[in-house]
Amino acid sequence: FRFSGDGAHLAVMQGSELDLVDPDSGALTAVTTHLASRHSAPYAWSPDGGTLAYADAEPVANAFGVPALVVFQIPPCGVPM
C-alpha cells in the first residue's frame, strides 16, 4: 500500500487489483482489476496526491507485451469517484 502525497488517499494493490481507500471511512473504490502486478512498482502517486499512474495489463501498449500506462485523476475531497 502507498499513501498519496497529501495523505488523503491510500492505494492498495491486491493481486492484479488496485483500489483506493479513504483512510477516514475505510471506503474502497476500485481503480482497475488489470494491474500489471508482475512489475515491482506497478503504480505511483504524483507528489501532490492528485494523480495515480499505473501499469495496466489490458490492453498492452504494443506487440512486445509492454503494459499500457494509465493516469488516473483523483477527484477533490468531497467529490465522489
C-alpha atoms as a printed R data frame, in Angstrom:
   type eleno elety resid chain resno       x      y       z
1  ATOM     1    CA   PHE     A     1   0.000  0.000   0.000
2  ATOM     2    CA   ARG     A     2   1.021  3.619  -0.531
3  ATOM     3    CA   PHE     A     3  -0.405  6.864   0.817
4  ATOM     4    CA   SER     A     4  -0.926  9.748  -1.584
5  ATOM     5    CA   GLY     A     5   1.428 12.706  -1.195
6  ATOM     6    CA   ASP     A     6  -1.267 14.723   0.579
7  ATOM     7    CA   GLY     A     7  -2.252 11.787   2.827
8  ATOM     8    CA   ALA     A     8  -5.895 11.965   1.716
9  ATOM     9    CA   HIS     A     9  -5.953  8.576  -0.056
10 ATOM    10    CA   LEU     A    10  -4.382  5.164   0.215
11 ATOM    11    CA   ALA     A    11  -3.702  2.947  -2.816
12 ATOM    12    CA   VAL     A    12  -3.797 -0.776  -2.114
13 ATOM    13    CA   MET     A    13  -2.607 -3.488  -4.514
14 ATOM    14    CA   GLN     A    14  -4.186 -6.932  -4.123
15 ATOM    15    CA   GLY     A    15  -3.000 -9.309  -6.848
16 ATOM    16    CA   SER     A    16  -3.979 -7.626 -10.116
17 ATOM    17    CA   GLU     A    17  -6.475 -5.264  -8.460
18 ATOM    18    CA   LEU     A    18  -5.741 -1.674  -7.459
19 ATOM    19    CA   ASP     A    19  -8.105  0.036  -5.021
20 ATOM    20    CA   LEU     A    20  -8.252  3.435  -3.380
21 ATOM    21    CA   VAL     A    21  -9.102  3.543   0.306
22 ATOM    22    CA   ASP     A    22 -10.430  6.558   2.151
23 ATOM    23    CA   PRO     A    23  -8.307  6.489   5.340
24 ATOM    24    CA   ASP     A    24 -11.085  8.110   7.387
25 ATOM    25    CA   SER     A    25 -14.075  5.992   6.369
26 ATOM    26    CA   GLY     A    26 -12.363  2.856   5.016
27 ATOM    27    CA   ALA     A    27 -14.479  3.108   1.844
28 ATOM    28    CA   LEU     A    28 -12.967  1.242  -1.132
29 ATOM    29    CA   THR     A    29 -13.030  2.426  -4.739
30 ATOM    30    CA   ALA     A    30 -11.804  0.039  -7.439
31 ATOM    31    CA   VAL     A    31  -9.383  1.672  -9.887
32 ATOM    32    CA   THR     A    32  -8.551 -1.371 -12.043
33 ATOM    33    CA   THR     A    33  -8.617 -5.158 -11.969
34 ATOM    34    CA   HIS     A    34  -5.897 -5.394 -14.639
35 ATOM    35    CA   LEU     A    35  -2.872 -4.079 -12.758
36 ATOM    36    CA   ALA     A    36   0.350 -5.351 -14.295
37 ATOM    37    CA   SER     A    37   1.373 -6.826 -10.952
38 ATOM    38    CA   ARG     A    38   4.364 -8.718 -12.329
39 ATOM    39    CA   HIS     A    39   6.282 -5.432 -12.160
40 ATOM    40    CA   SER     A    40   7.948 -4.460  -8.883
41 ATOM    41    CA   ALA     A    41   6.375 -0.973  -8.780
42 ATOM    42    CA   PRO     A    42   3.244 -1.031 -10.970
43 ATOM    43    CA   TYR     A    43   1.760  2.199  -9.554
44 ATOM    44    CA   ALA     A    44   2.896  5.576  -8.202
45 ATOM    45    CA   TRP     A    45   1.360  8.758  -6.812
46 ATOM    46    CA   SER     A    46   2.097 12.268  -8.021
47 ATOM    47    CA   PRO     A    47   3.725 14.369  -5.261
48 ATOM    48    CA   ASP     A    48   0.510 16.353  -4.667
49 ATOM    49    CA   GLY     A    49  -1.685 13.227  -4.436
50 ATOM    50    CA   GLY     A    50  -3.915 14.365  -7.293
51 ATOM    51    CA   THR     A    51  -2.880 11.690  -9.795
52 ATOM    52    CA   LEU     A    52  -2.246  7.967  -9.620
53 ATOM    53    CA   ALA     A    53  -0.323  6.373 -12.507
54 ATOM    54    CA   TYR     A    54  -0.339  2.608 -13.002
55 ATOM    55    CA   ALA     A    55   0.703 -0.064 -15.475
56 ATOM    56    CA   ASP     A    56  -2.426 -1.720 -16.885
57 ATOM    57    CA   ALA     A    57  -2.040 -5.247 -18.265
58 ATOM    58    CA   GLU     A    58  -5.097 -4.895 -20.538
59 ATOM    59    CA   PRO     A    59  -4.715 -3.664 -23.176
60 ATOM    60    CA   VAL     A    60  -0.983 -3.955 -23.699
61 ATOM    61    CA   ALA     A    61   0.682 -0.939 -25.253
62 ATOM    62    CA   ASN     A    62   2.477 -2.841 -28.019
63 ATOM    63    CA   ALA     A    63   3.215 -6.240 -29.573
64 ATOM    64    CA   PHE     A    64   6.036 -6.857 -27.084
65 ATOM    65    CA   GLY     A    65   3.566 -7.137 -24.204
66 ATOM    66    CA   VAL     A    66   4.547 -3.893 -22.523
67 ATOM    67    CA   PRO     A    67   1.665 -2.741 -20.285
68 ATOM    68    CA   ALA     A    68  -0.150  0.487 -21.039
69 ATOM    69    CA   LEU     A    69   0.497  3.413 -18.688
70 ATOM    70    CA   VAL     A    70  -2.729  4.841 -17.289
71 ATOM    71    CA   VAL     A    71  -3.010  8.154 -15.429
72 ATOM    72    CA   PHE     A    72  -5.982  8.327 -13.045
73 ATOM    73    CA   GLN     A    73  -7.067 11.770 -11.824
74 ATOM    74    CA   ILE     A    74  -8.212 11.763  -8.198
75 ATOM    75    CA   PRO     A    75 -11.306 13.927  -7.636
76 ATOM    76    CA   PRO     A    76 -11.032 16.647  -4.968
77 ATOM    77    CA   CYS     A    77 -12.086 15.671  -1.460
78 ATOM    78    CA   GLY     A    78 -15.863 15.504  -1.105
79 ATOM    79    CA   VAL     A    79 -16.442 14.717  -4.803
80 ATOM    80    CA   PRO     A    80 -17.456 11.083  -5.435
81 ATOM    81    CA   MET     A    81 -15.120  8.971  -7.544
